[in-house]
mmCIF file of C-alpha atoms and ligand atoms in Angstrom:
data_model
loop_
_atom_site.group_PDB
_atom_site.id
_atom_site.type_symbol
_atom_site.label_atom_id
_atom_site.label_comp_id
_atom_site.label_asym_id
_atom_site.label_seq_id
_atom_site.Cartn_x
_atom_site.Cartn_y
_atom_site.Cartn_z
ATOM 1 C CA MET A 1 22.127 -30.624 -8.006
ATOM 2 C CA LYS A 2 20.238 -31.367 -11.193
ATOM 3 C CA LYS A 3 18.022 -28.642 -12.609
ATOM 4 C CA GLY A 4 14.450 -29.025 -11.464
ATOM 5 C CA ALA A 5 15.373 -31.755 -9.039
ATOM 6 C CA LEU A 6 13.800 -30.046 -6.064
ATOM 7 C CA ALA A 7 10.114 -30.708 -6.514
ATOM 8 C CA PRO A 8 9.239 -32.058 -9.906
ATOM 9 C CA ASN A 9 5.664 -32.790 -8.819
ATOM 10 C CA LEU A 10 4.728 -29.116 -8.492
ATOM 11 C CA LYS A 11 3.907 -27.211 -11.622
ATOM 12 C CA LEU A 12 3.637 -23.536 -12.346
ATOM 13 C CA SER A 13 0.444 -22.521 -14.096
ATOM 14 C CA LEU A 14 1.742 -20.490 -16.972
ATOM 15 C CA PRO A 15 -0.113 -19.071 -19.921
ATOM 16 C CA PRO A 16 -0.603 -21.836 -22.542
ATOM 17 C CA ASP A 17 2.704 -21.251 -24.268
ATOM 18 C CA ASP A 18 5.228 -21.468 -21.472
ATOM 19 C CA GLU A 19 8.070 -20.781 -23.880
ATOM 20 C CA VAL A 20 6.953 -17.176 -24.105
ATOM 21 C CA SER A 21 9.749 -14.789 -23.192
ATOM 22 C CA LEU A 22 9.780 -12.742 -20.050
ATOM 23 C CA SER A 23 9.910 -9.480 -21.960
ATOM 24 C CA LYS A 24 6.597 -10.383 -23.568
ATOM 25 C CA PHE A 25 5.128 -10.834 -20.092
ATOM 26 C CA LEU A 26 6.061 -7.448 -18.781
ATOM 27 C CA SER A 27 3.584 -4.665 -19.175
ATOM 28 C CA GLU A 28 4.712 -1.088 -19.570
ATOM 29 C CA SER A 29 4.693 -0.651 -15.830
ATOM 30 C CA GLY A 30 7.180 -3.513 -15.688
ATOM 31 C CA THR A 31 4.757 -5.814 -13.938
ATOM 32 C CA PHE A 32 2.866 -8.706 -15.405
ATOM 33 C CA LYS A 33 -0.117 -10.185 -13.627
ATOM 34 C CA ASP A 34 -1.906 -13.338 -14.659
ATOM 35 C CA GLY A 35 -4.428 -14.521 -12.116
ATOM 36 C CA ASP A 36 -2.461 -15.095 -8.955
ATOM 37 C CA LEU A 37 0.921 -14.664 -10.544
ATOM 38 C CA LEU A 38 2.781 -11.388 -10.442
ATOM 39 C CA VAL A 39 6.099 -10.998 -12.234
ATOM 40 C CA ASN A 40 8.297 -7.942 -12.382
ATOM 41 C CA LYS A 41 11.978 -7.125 -12.430
ATOM 42 C CA ASN A 42 12.156 -8.066 -8.772
ATOM 43 C CA GLY A 43 11.034 -11.563 -9.457
ATOM 44 C CA VAL A 44 7.942 -13.616 -9.242
ATOM 45 C CA ARG A 45 5.351 -13.589 -6.556
ATOM 46 C CA ILE A 46 2.012 -15.199 -5.909
ATOM 47 C CA VAL A 47 -0.699 -12.794 -4.865
ATOM 48 C CA SER A 48 -4.131 -13.470 -3.475
ATOM 49 C CA GLN A 49 -7.103 -12.591 -5.643
ATOM 50 C CA SER A 50 -8.405 -10.063 -3.142
ATOM 51 C CA GLU A 51 -5.217 -8.443 -1.918
ATOM 52 C CA VAL A 52 -3.047 -7.805 -4.910
ATOM 53 C CA GLU A 53 -0.020 -6.775 -2.856
ATOM 54 C CA ALA A 54 -0.048 -9.488 -0.220
ATOM 55 C CA PRO A 55 1.573 -12.808 -1.085
ATOM 56 C CA ILE A 56 -0.287 -15.839 0.174
ATOM 57 C CA LEU A 57 0.769 -19.265 1.195
ATOM 58 C CA ILE A 58 0.599 -21.766 -1.575
ATOM 59 C CA GLN A 59 -0.328 -25.269 -0.570
ATOM 60 C CA PRO A 60 1.025 -27.999 -2.822
ATOM 61 C CA SER A 61 -2.567 -28.637 -3.915
ATOM 62 C CA ASP A 62 -2.710 -25.141 -5.396
ATOM 63 C CA ASN A 63 -0.279 -26.453 -7.971
ATOM 64 C CA GLN A 64 0.913 -23.068 -9.128
ATOM 65 C CA LEU A 65 4.530 -22.236 -8.502
ATOM 66 C CA SER A 66 7.122 -24.921 -8.591
ATOM 67 C CA LEU A 67 10.390 -25.292 -6.799
ATOM 68 C CA ALA A 68 11.464 -26.726 -10.127
ATOM 69 C CA ASP A 69 11.395 -23.162 -11.481
ATOM 70 C CA PHE A 70 14.554 -22.483 -9.515
ATOM 71 C CA ASP A 71 18.034 -23.669 -10.331
ATOM 72 C CA ALA A 72 19.751 -24.892 -7.187
ATOM 73 C CA GLY A 73 23.080 -23.297 -6.300
ATOM 74 C CA GLN A 74 25.511 -23.759 -3.467
ATOM 75 C CA VAL A 75 24.597 -24.294 0.170
ATOM 76 C CA ILE A 76 25.080 -20.921 1.881
ATOM 77 C CA GLY A 77 24.248 -21.838 5.412
ATOM 78 C CA LYS A 78 23.255 -24.562 7.799
ATOM 79 C CA GLY A 79 21.192 -24.223 10.917
ATOM 80 C CA ASN A 80 19.837 -26.646 13.435
ATOM 81 C CA GLY A 81 16.643 -27.031 11.487
ATOM 82 C CA GLY A 82 17.931 -27.439 7.976
ATOM 83 C CA ILE A 83 19.961 -25.969 5.164
ATOM 84 C CA VAL A 84 19.868 -22.715 3.217
ATOM 85 C CA ARG A 85 20.761 -22.815 -0.447
ATOM 86 C CA LEU A 86 21.277 -20.096 -3.029
ATOM 87 C CA VAL A 87 18.813 -20.607 -5.876
ATOM 88 C CA GLN A 88 18.173 -18.725 -9.091
ATOM 89 C CA HIS A 89 14.776 -18.165 -10.618
ATOM 90 C CA LYS A 90 14.851 -19.502 -14.167
ATOM 91 C CA TRP A 91 12.674 -16.794 -15.727
ATOM 92 C CA THR A 92 14.126 -13.708 -14.178
ATOM 93 C CA GLY A 93 17.638 -14.765 -13.218
ATOM 94 C CA GLN A 94 17.003 -13.364 -9.778
ATOM 95 C CA PHE A 95 18.659 -15.000 -6.797
ATOM 96 C CA PHE A 96 16.804 -16.183 -3.727
ATOM 97 C CA ALA A 97 17.702 -18.136 -0.630
ATOM 98 C CA LEU A 98 15.861 -21.424 -0.280
ATOM 99 C CA LYS A 99 15.549 -22.685 3.248
ATOM 100 C CA VAL A 100 14.617 -26.322 3.574
ATOM 101 C CA ILE A 101 13.587 -27.684 6.930
ATOM 102 C CA GLN A 102 13.126 -31.437 7.113
ATOM 103 C CA MET A 103 10.333 -32.513 9.365
ATOM 104 C CA ASN A 104 7.902 -35.341 9.289
ATOM 105 C CA ILE A 105 4.818 -33.994 10.872
ATOM 106 C CA GLU A 106 1.164 -34.692 11.106
ATOM 107 C CA GLU A 107 -1.559 -32.916 9.212
ATOM 108 C CA SER A 108 -2.584 -30.782 12.213
ATOM 109 C CA ALA A 109 0.966 -29.535 12.792
ATOM 110 C CA ARG A 110 1.249 -28.825 9.110
ATOM 111 C CA LYS A 111 -1.833 -26.612 9.223
ATOM 112 C CA HIS A 112 -0.375 -24.715 12.142
ATOM 113 C CA ILE A 113 2.871 -24.198 10.283
ATOM 114 C CA ALA A 114 1.004 -23.019 7.203
ATOM 115 C CA GLN A 115 -0.735 -20.404 9.360
ATOM 116 C CA GLU A 116 2.521 -19.152 10.852
ATOM 117 C CA LEU A 117 4.205 -18.948 7.495
ATOM 118 C CA LYS A 118 1.297 -16.945 6.164
ATOM 119 C CA ILE A 119 2.056 -14.229 8.732
ATOM 120 C CA ASN A 120 5.653 -14.432 7.636
ATOM 121 C CA GLN A 121 4.695 -13.885 4.019
ATOM 122 C CA SER A 122 2.385 -10.978 4.590
ATOM 123 C CA SER A 123 5.176 -8.865 6.062
ATOM 124 C CA GLN A 124 6.152 -5.903 3.989
ATOM 125 C CA CYS A 125 8.886 -3.954 5.660
ATOM 126 C CA PRO A 126 12.357 -2.970 4.462
ATOM 127 C CA TYR A 127 13.832 -4.234 7.724
ATOM 128 C CA ILE A 128 12.375 -7.727 7.477
ATOM 129 C CA VAL A 129 13.707 -10.393 5.109
ATOM 130 C CA VAL A 130 11.017 -10.988 2.514
ATOM 131 C CA CYS A 131 9.528 -14.454 2.569
ATOM 132 C CA TYR A 132 8.197 -14.944 -0.963
ATOM 133 C CA GLN A 133 6.627 -18.309 -0.656
ATOM 134 C CA SER A 134 6.558 -21.496 1.335
ATOM 135 C CA PHE A 135 5.904 -25.068 0.367
ATOM 136 C CA TYR A 136 5.310 -28.170 2.348
ATOM 137 C CA ASP A 137 6.280 -31.165 0.355
ATOM 138 C CA ASN A 138 7.238 -34.683 1.217
ATOM 139 C CA GLY A 139 8.203 -34.067 4.827
ATOM 140 C CA ALA A 140 10.079 -30.816 4.201
ATOM 141 C CA ILE A 141 9.130 -27.185 4.486
ATOM 142 C CA SER A 142 10.797 -25.087 1.802
ATOM 143 C CA ILE A 143 10.783 -21.334 2.155
ATOM 144 C CA ILE A 144 11.818 -18.983 -0.630
ATOM 145 C CA LEU A 145 13.493 -15.986 0.990
ATOM 146 C CA GLU A 146 15.030 -12.748 -0.144
ATOM 147 C CA TYR A 147 18.733 -13.460 -0.680
ATOM 148 C CA MET A 148 20.944 -11.402 1.616
ATOM 149 C CA ASP A 149 24.395 -11.511 0.050
ATOM 150 C CA GLY A 150 26.309 -10.536 3.192
ATOM 151 C CA GLY A 151 25.040 -13.525 5.152
ATOM 152 C CA SER A 152 24.217 -13.112 8.801
ATOM 153 C CA LEU A 153 25.562 -10.780 11.447
ATOM 154 C CA ALA A 154 27.025 -13.903 13.061
ATOM 155 C CA ASP A 155 28.998 -14.607 9.862
ATOM 156 C CA PHE A 156 30.111 -10.976 9.732
ATOM 157 C CA LEU A 157 31.166 -10.952 13.391
ATOM 158 C CA ASN A 158 33.324 -13.990 12.724
ATOM 159 C CA LYS A 159 35.164 -11.889 10.147
ATOM 160 C CA VAL A 160 35.523 -8.603 12.014
ATOM 161 C CA ASN A 161 35.330 -9.791 15.621
ATOM 162 C CA ILE A 162 33.859 -6.528 16.901
ATOM 163 C CA ILE A 163 31.680 -3.807 15.423
ATOM 164 C CA PRO A 164 32.658 -0.256 16.452
ATOM 165 C CA GLU A 165 29.938 1.837 18.076
ATOM 166 C CA PRO A 166 29.141 4.197 15.173
ATOM 167 C CA TYR A 167 28.452 1.247 12.852
ATOM 168 C CA LEU A 168 26.709 -0.664 15.591
ATOM 169 C CA ALA A 169 24.353 2.277 16.125
ATOM 170 C CA ALA A 170 23.456 2.192 12.430
ATOM 171 C CA VAL A 171 22.880 -1.580 12.563
ATOM 172 C CA CYS A 172 20.860 -1.161 15.743
ATOM 173 C CA LYS A 173 18.626 1.478 14.215
ATOM 174 C CA GLN A 174 17.583 -0.853 11.404
ATOM 175 C CA VAL A 175 16.963 -3.765 13.766
ATOM 176 C CA LEU A 176 14.848 -1.507 15.983
ATOM 177 C CA LYS A 177 12.785 -0.433 12.997
ATOM 178 C CA GLY A 178 12.250 -4.093 12.099
ATOM 179 C CA LEU A 179 11.281 -4.898 15.671
ATOM 180 C CA TRP A 180 8.989 -1.888 15.801
ATOM 181 C CA TYR A 181 7.251 -3.245 12.703
ATOM 182 C CA LEU A 182 6.905 -6.761 14.100
ATOM 183 C CA HIS A 183 5.710 -5.564 17.508
ATOM 184 C CA HIS A 184 3.522 -2.589 16.653
ATOM 185 C CA GLU A 185 2.301 -3.403 13.161
ATOM 186 C CA LYS A 186 2.111 -7.181 13.158
ATOM 187 C CA HIS A 187 1.738 -7.742 16.901
ATOM 188 C CA ILE A 188 4.142 -10.609 16.939
ATOM 189 C CA ILE A 189 7.083 -11.491 19.098
ATOM 190 C CA HIS A 190 10.129 -12.702 17.197
ATOM 191 C CA ARG A 191 11.211 -15.159 19.931
ATOM 192 C CA ASP A 192 14.568 -16.000 18.395
ATOM 193 C CA LEU A 193 16.463 -12.783 17.837
ATOM 194 C CA LYS A 194 20.167 -13.589 17.576
ATOM 195 C CA PRO A 195 23.127 -12.700 15.346
ATOM 196 C CA SER A 196 22.387 -15.478 12.855
ATOM 197 C CA ASN A 197 18.843 -14.196 12.379
ATOM 198 C CA LEU A 198 19.982 -10.713 11.383
ATOM 199 C CA LEU A 199 21.018 -10.697 7.737
ATOM 200 C CA ILE A 200 23.045 -8.078 5.880
ATOM 201 C CA ASN A 201 23.671 -7.140 2.263
ATOM 202 C CA HIS A 202 26.030 -5.087 0.116
ATOM 203 C CA ARG A 203 23.621 -2.140 0.201
ATOM 204 C CA GLY A 204 24.255 -1.801 3.939
ATOM 205 C CA GLU A 205 20.836 -3.138 4.824
ATOM 206 C CA VAL A 206 20.191 -5.145 7.956
ATOM 207 C CA LYS A 207 17.042 -7.261 8.107
ATOM 208 C CA ILE A 208 15.421 -9.533 10.608
ATOM 209 C CA THR A 209 14.608 -13.084 9.571
ATOM 210 C CA ASP A 210 13.145 -16.305 10.942
ATOM 211 C CA PHE A 211 10.413 -14.970 13.144
ATOM 212 C CA GLY A 212 7.737 -17.486 13.844
ATOM 213 C CA VAL A 213 9.821 -20.297 12.412
ATOM 214 C CA SER A 214 11.570 -20.995 15.705
ATOM 215 C CA ALA A 215 8.279 -21.065 17.548
ATOM 216 C CA ILE A 216 6.957 -23.608 15.086
ATOM 217 C CA LEU A 217 10.006 -25.789 15.374
ATOM 218 C CA ALA A 218 10.244 -25.564 19.131
ATOM 219 C CA SER A 219 6.586 -26.422 19.534
ATOM 220 C CA THR A 220 6.804 -29.385 17.211
ATOM 221 C CA SER A 221 7.228 -32.398 19.448
ATOM 222 C CA GLY A 222 10.514 -34.182 19.291
ATOM 223 C CA LEU A 223 12.387 -31.235 17.862
ATOM 224 C CA ALA A 224 12.597 -28.953 20.879
ATOM 225 C CA ASN A 225 15.779 -30.519 22.204
ATOM 226 C CA THR A 226 17.617 -29.801 18.993
ATOM 227 C CA PHE A 227 17.335 -26.062 19.471
ATOM 228 C CA VAL A 228 19.751 -25.558 22.319
ATOM 229 C CA GLY A 229 21.449 -22.529 20.787
ATOM 230 C CA THR A 230 18.244 -20.614 21.054
ATOM 231 C CA TYR A 231 18.465 -20.361 24.842
ATOM 232 C CA ASN A 232 21.503 -18.058 24.706
ATOM 233 C CA TYR A 233 19.487 -14.979 23.933
ATOM 234 C CA MET A 234 16.347 -15.980 25.788
ATOM 235 C CA SER A 235 14.997 -13.561 28.367
ATOM 236 C CA PRO A 236 14.782 -14.567 32.031
ATOM 237 C CA GLU A 237 10.971 -14.470 31.996
ATOM 238 C CA ARG A 238 10.877 -16.930 29.116
ATOM 239 C CA ILE A 239 13.407 -19.228 30.741
ATOM 240 C CA ILE A 240 11.337 -19.473 33.913
ATOM 241 C CA GLY A 241 8.316 -20.278 31.780
ATOM 242 C CA GLY A 242 6.359 -17.193 32.735
ATOM 243 C CA ASN A 243 4.372 -14.865 30.546
ATOM 244 C CA TYR A 244 6.441 -13.020 28.053
ATOM 245 C CA GLY A 245 5.824 -10.388 25.444
ATOM 246 C CA TYR A 246 7.526 -8.012 23.020
ATOM 247 C CA LYS A 247 10.040 -6.977 25.665
ATOM 248 C CA SER A 248 11.490 -10.461 25.465
ATOM 249 C CA ASP A 249 12.881 -9.522 22.039
ATOM 250 C CA ILE A 250 14.371 -6.348 23.529
ATOM 251 C CA TRP A 251 16.352 -8.463 26.008
ATOM 252 C CA SER A 252 17.715 -10.523 23.107
ATOM 253 C CA LEU A 253 18.596 -7.346 21.207
ATOM 254 C CA GLY A 254 20.629 -6.121 24.186
ATOM 255 C CA LEU A 255 22.626 -9.350 24.296
ATOM 256 C CA VAL A 256 23.172 -9.304 20.517
ATOM 257 C CA LEU A 257 24.498 -5.725 20.588
ATOM 258 C CA LEU A 258 26.717 -6.441 23.546
ATOM 259 C CA GLU A 259 28.189 -9.390 21.684
ATOM 260 C CA CYS A 260 28.768 -7.268 18.581
ATOM 261 C CA ALA A 261 30.518 -4.599 20.650
ATOM 262 C CA THR A 262 32.751 -6.873 22.738
ATOM 263 C CA GLY A 263 33.194 -9.778 20.314
ATOM 264 C CA GLU A 264 32.012 -12.255 22.944
ATOM 265 C CA PHE A 265 28.721 -13.724 24.053
ATOM 266 C CA ALA A 266 27.578 -11.672 27.038
ATOM 267 C CA TYR A 267 27.572 -14.551 29.528
ATOM 268 C CA THR A 268 31.015 -16.067 29.888
ATOM 269 C CA SER A 269 31.022 -19.658 31.003
ATOM 270 C CA PRO A 270 32.803 -20.644 34.217
ATOM 271 C CA GLN A 271 34.772 -23.342 32.397
ATOM 272 C CA PRO A 272 36.929 -22.816 29.308
ATOM 273 C CA GLY A 273 35.410 -23.868 26.010
ATOM 274 C CA GLY A 274 31.996 -22.314 26.520
ATOM 275 C CA TRP A 275 28.754 -23.447 28.046
ATOM 276 C CA VAL A 276 28.437 -27.197 28.073
ATOM 277 C CA ASN A 277 25.410 -27.375 30.276
ATOM 278 C CA VAL A 278 22.497 -25.366 28.992
ATOM 279 C CA TYR A 279 20.745 -25.483 32.388
ATOM 280 C CA GLU A 280 23.742 -23.851 34.005
ATOM 281 C CA LEU A 281 23.532 -21.032 31.472
ATOM 282 C CA MET A 282 19.798 -20.665 32.030
ATOM 283 C CA GLU A 283 20.312 -20.536 35.773
ATOM 284 C CA THR A 284 22.938 -17.835 35.350
ATOM 285 C CA ILE A 285 20.627 -15.732 33.181
ATOM 286 C CA VAL A 286 17.807 -16.030 35.698
ATOM 287 C CA ASP A 287 19.769 -15.665 38.954
ATOM 288 C CA GLN A 288 22.711 -13.407 38.154
ATOM 289 C CA PRO A 289 22.651 -9.663 37.492
ATOM 290 C CA ALA A 290 22.238 -8.691 33.835
ATOM 291 C CA PRO A 291 25.482 -8.281 31.885
ATOM 292 C CA ARG A 292 26.963 -4.815 31.339
ATOM 293 C CA PRO A 293 29.567 -3.492 28.934
ATOM 294 C CA PRO A 294 32.840 -2.384 30.566
ATOM 295 C CA SER A 295 32.178 1.336 31.071
ATOM 296 C CA ASP A 296 35.813 2.295 30.418
ATOM 297 C CA GLN A 297 35.668 0.861 26.888
ATOM 298 C CA PHE A 298 32.289 2.093 25.697
ATOM 299 C CA SER A 299 30.399 5.342 25.553
ATOM 300 C CA PRO A 300 27.952 6.168 28.357
ATOM 301 C CA GLU A 301 25.204 6.204 25.720
ATOM 302 C CA PHE A 302 25.982 2.643 24.654
ATOM 303 C CA CYS A 303 26.136 1.443 28.275
ATOM 304 C CA SER A 304 22.818 3.135 28.994
ATOM 305 C CA PHE A 305 21.244 1.600 25.874
ATOM 306 C CA ILE A 306 22.320 -1.913 26.848
ATOM 307 C CA SER A 307 21.044 -1.357 30.355
ATOM 308 C CA ALA A 308 17.679 -0.224 28.946
ATOM 309 C CA CYS A 309 17.463 -3.529 27.021
ATOM 310 C CA VAL A 310 18.666 -6.081 29.541
ATOM 311 C CA GLN A 311 16.660 -5.123 32.596
ATOM 312 C CA LYS A 312 15.680 -8.388 34.230
ATOM 313 C CA ASP A 313 12.131 -7.221 34.813
ATOM 314 C CA PRO A 314 10.575 -6.773 31.349
ATOM 315 C CA LYS A 315 8.521 -3.827 32.618
ATOM 316 C CA ASP A 316 11.765 -1.918 33.177
ATOM 317 C CA ARG A 317 12.948 -2.424 29.590
ATOM 318 C CA LEU A 318 12.262 0.193 26.945
ATOM 319 C CA SER A 319 10.187 -0.617 23.868
ATOM 320 C CA ALA A 320 11.541 -0.641 20.308
ATOM 321 C CA ASN A 321 9.840 2.683 19.733
ATOM 322 C CA GLU A 322 11.396 4.288 22.812
ATOM 323 C CA LEU A 323 14.810 2.882 21.971
ATOM 324 C CA LEU A 324 14.694 4.485 18.518
ATOM 325 C CA THR A 325 15.080 7.885 20.165
ATOM 326 C CA HIS A 326 17.687 6.723 22.687
ATOM 327 C CA PRO A 327 20.885 8.878 22.644
ATOM 328 C CA PHE A 328 22.990 5.894 21.542
ATOM 329 C CA VAL A 329 20.929 5.575 18.366
ATOM 330 C CA THR A 330 20.822 9.316 17.628
ATOM 331 C CA LYS A 331 24.387 10.097 18.755
ATOM 332 C CA TYR A 332 25.996 8.961 15.506
ATOM 333 C CA ASP A 333 23.414 10.456 13.151
ATOM 334 C CA ASP A 334 25.915 13.048 11.890
ATOM 335 C CA PHE A 335 28.582 10.403 11.419
ATOM 336 C CA ASP A 336 26.304 8.883 8.776
ATOM 337 C CA ALA A 337 27.889 5.424 8.922
ATOM 338 C CA ASP A 338 28.314 3.931 5.468
ATOM 339 C CA LEU A 339 27.301 0.366 6.233
ATOM 340 C CA ALA A 340 27.425 -0.586 2.553
ATOM 341 C CA LEU A 341 31.134 0.204 2.464
ATOM 342 C CA TYR A 342 31.720 -1.247 5.910
ATOM 343 C CA PHE A 343 30.024 -4.568 5.116
ATOM 344 C CA THR A 344 31.714 -4.946 1.738
ATOM 345 C CA SER A 345 35.211 -3.835 2.725
ATOM 346 C CA SER A 346 35.616 -5.886 5.884
ATOM 347 C CA GLY A 347 37.244 -9.232 5.370
ATOM 348 C CA PRO A 348 36.764 -11.464 2.347
ATOM 349 C CA PRO A 349 34.233 -10.284 -0.240
ATOM 350 C CA LEU A 350 30.583 -11.067 0.201
ATOM 351 C CA ALA A 351 28.982 -13.738 -1.915
ATOM 352 C CA THR A 352 27.989 -11.814 -5.031
ATOM 353 C CA LEU A 353 25.199 -12.345 -7.459
HETATM 354 P P1 ATP B 1 19.460 -21.896 14.005
HETATM 355 O O1 ATP B 1 19.059 -23.040 13.173
HETATM 356 O O2 ATP B 1 20.084 -22.282 15.290
HETATM 357 O O3 ATP B 1 18.360 -20.896 14.175
HETATM 358 P P2 ATP B 1 20.668 -20.239 11.994
HETATM 359 O O4 ATP B 1 19.772 -19.067 12.165
HETATM 360 O O5 ATP B 1 22.117 -19.945 11.673
HETATM 361 O O6 ATP B 1 20.662 -21.162 13.258
HETATM 362 P P3 ATP B 1 19.357 -20.851 9.544
HETATM 363 O O7 ATP B 1 18.261 -19.902 9.812
HETATM 364 O O8 ATP B 1 19.033 -22.158 8.920
HETATM 365 O O9 ATP B 1 20.096 -21.209 10.888
HETATM 366 O O10 ATP B 1 20.430 -20.090 8.657
HETATM 367 C C1 ATP B 1 21.705 -20.659 8.430
HETATM 368 C C2 ATP B 1 22.601 -19.634 7.771
HETATM 369 O O11 ATP B 1 22.171 -19.464 6.423
HETATM 370 C C3 ATP B 1 22.559 -18.236 8.384
HETATM 371 O O12 ATP B 1 23.437 -18.121 9.472
HETATM 372 C C4 ATP B 1 23.007 -17.384 7.195
HETATM 373 O O13 ATP B 1 24.409 -17.411 7.091
HETATM 374 C C5 ATP B 1 22.413 -18.138 6.007
HETATM 375 N N1 ATP B 1 21.145 -17.556 5.570
HETATM 376 C C6 ATP B 1 19.911 -17.792 6.084
HETATM 377 N N2 ATP B 1 18.968 -17.117 5.416
HETATM 378 C C7 ATP B 1 19.608 -16.431 4.441
HETATM 379 C C8 ATP B 1 19.179 -15.511 3.397
HETATM 380 N N3 ATP B 1 17.917 -15.182 3.263
HETATM 381 N N4 ATP B 1 20.128 -14.984 2.606
HETATM 382 C C9 ATP B 1 21.428 -15.306 2.750
HETATM 383 N N5 ATP B 1 21.894 -16.150 3.704
HETATM 384 C C10 ATP B 1 20.996 -16.709 4.533
HETATM 385 MG MG1 MG B 2 18.052 -18.456 11.226
#
């Protein structure tokens, strides 16, 4: 794609001479701030006037940061809602992931989306993928995200097939910390926890992404039917349309971990080739007993952990906080799993910067 081809109508408000070099911008602390704009070695970020640390949503009318300030790179992923592209910030050279979701929506829906994305952007947690900024432009939502060079846990599982318990415990611990943050600090339910929404990098970090986004998309009329994949990890109480809360994410976590451990989605379809009828799958989740790992292949701690997550009654499930002290999570503390090495040495190399 041509440089600057993404959104030529948005302009960054730079100091008068926009040829000035980045080094000139940086103060001794390594951070430059001009009005709303904050630049440091980690990149560029828009901050609100009142809360210097918290990024805010920029509406196109704010006319401050442009998608044209990023060079577009290769497409690194495709989801139901749109594409994810590697982009590089022209000033700093830093890489980001740009997620573009095409949707033609009305003004009211757009306001709602802006609100949701604001929550997304105010999250500051090492276990949550940073959402730097979002734009709505010409029928598409573009979200600038922290680039996770290992891709998703779904991508990784495709390479390794299964994740052995000691590594899985280390992955699980990070996801639980992210969930703890979302549930207890931000008071939000993720709603779409699944392997493709857990991203990894060469530092061995695991981060949760896409919270809120799925809710927006699913609630936007005409799009709901597109998001069939989402039902796989949906808790029984959500499927039946009842009230649901944080524990709904814990159910999804249980299914994700089970899939990582066994290499297969927890609910096997009666016919070969997978689930063709989503209602059949939903019925199975609601009516059948919760899945369990084969106890002869996994540790009692792992089996107990999964059972604590996939209780059909949400009241019987443990919270993220409680699960953090579960014996499965603490059992491998001494093993000190090197996820950085594990992620980078398994299969083909990760996309590098
Ligand atoms: P669905 O649309 O059903 O939710 P999905 O989660 O796979 O599926 P996207 O969220 O659009 O869809 O992501 C598509 C893929 O892009 C991911 O599986 C992952 O491989 C890649 N990806 C997404 N975000 C990032 C990121 N921040 N850094 C690196 N890769 C990413
Ligand atoms: Mg996703």
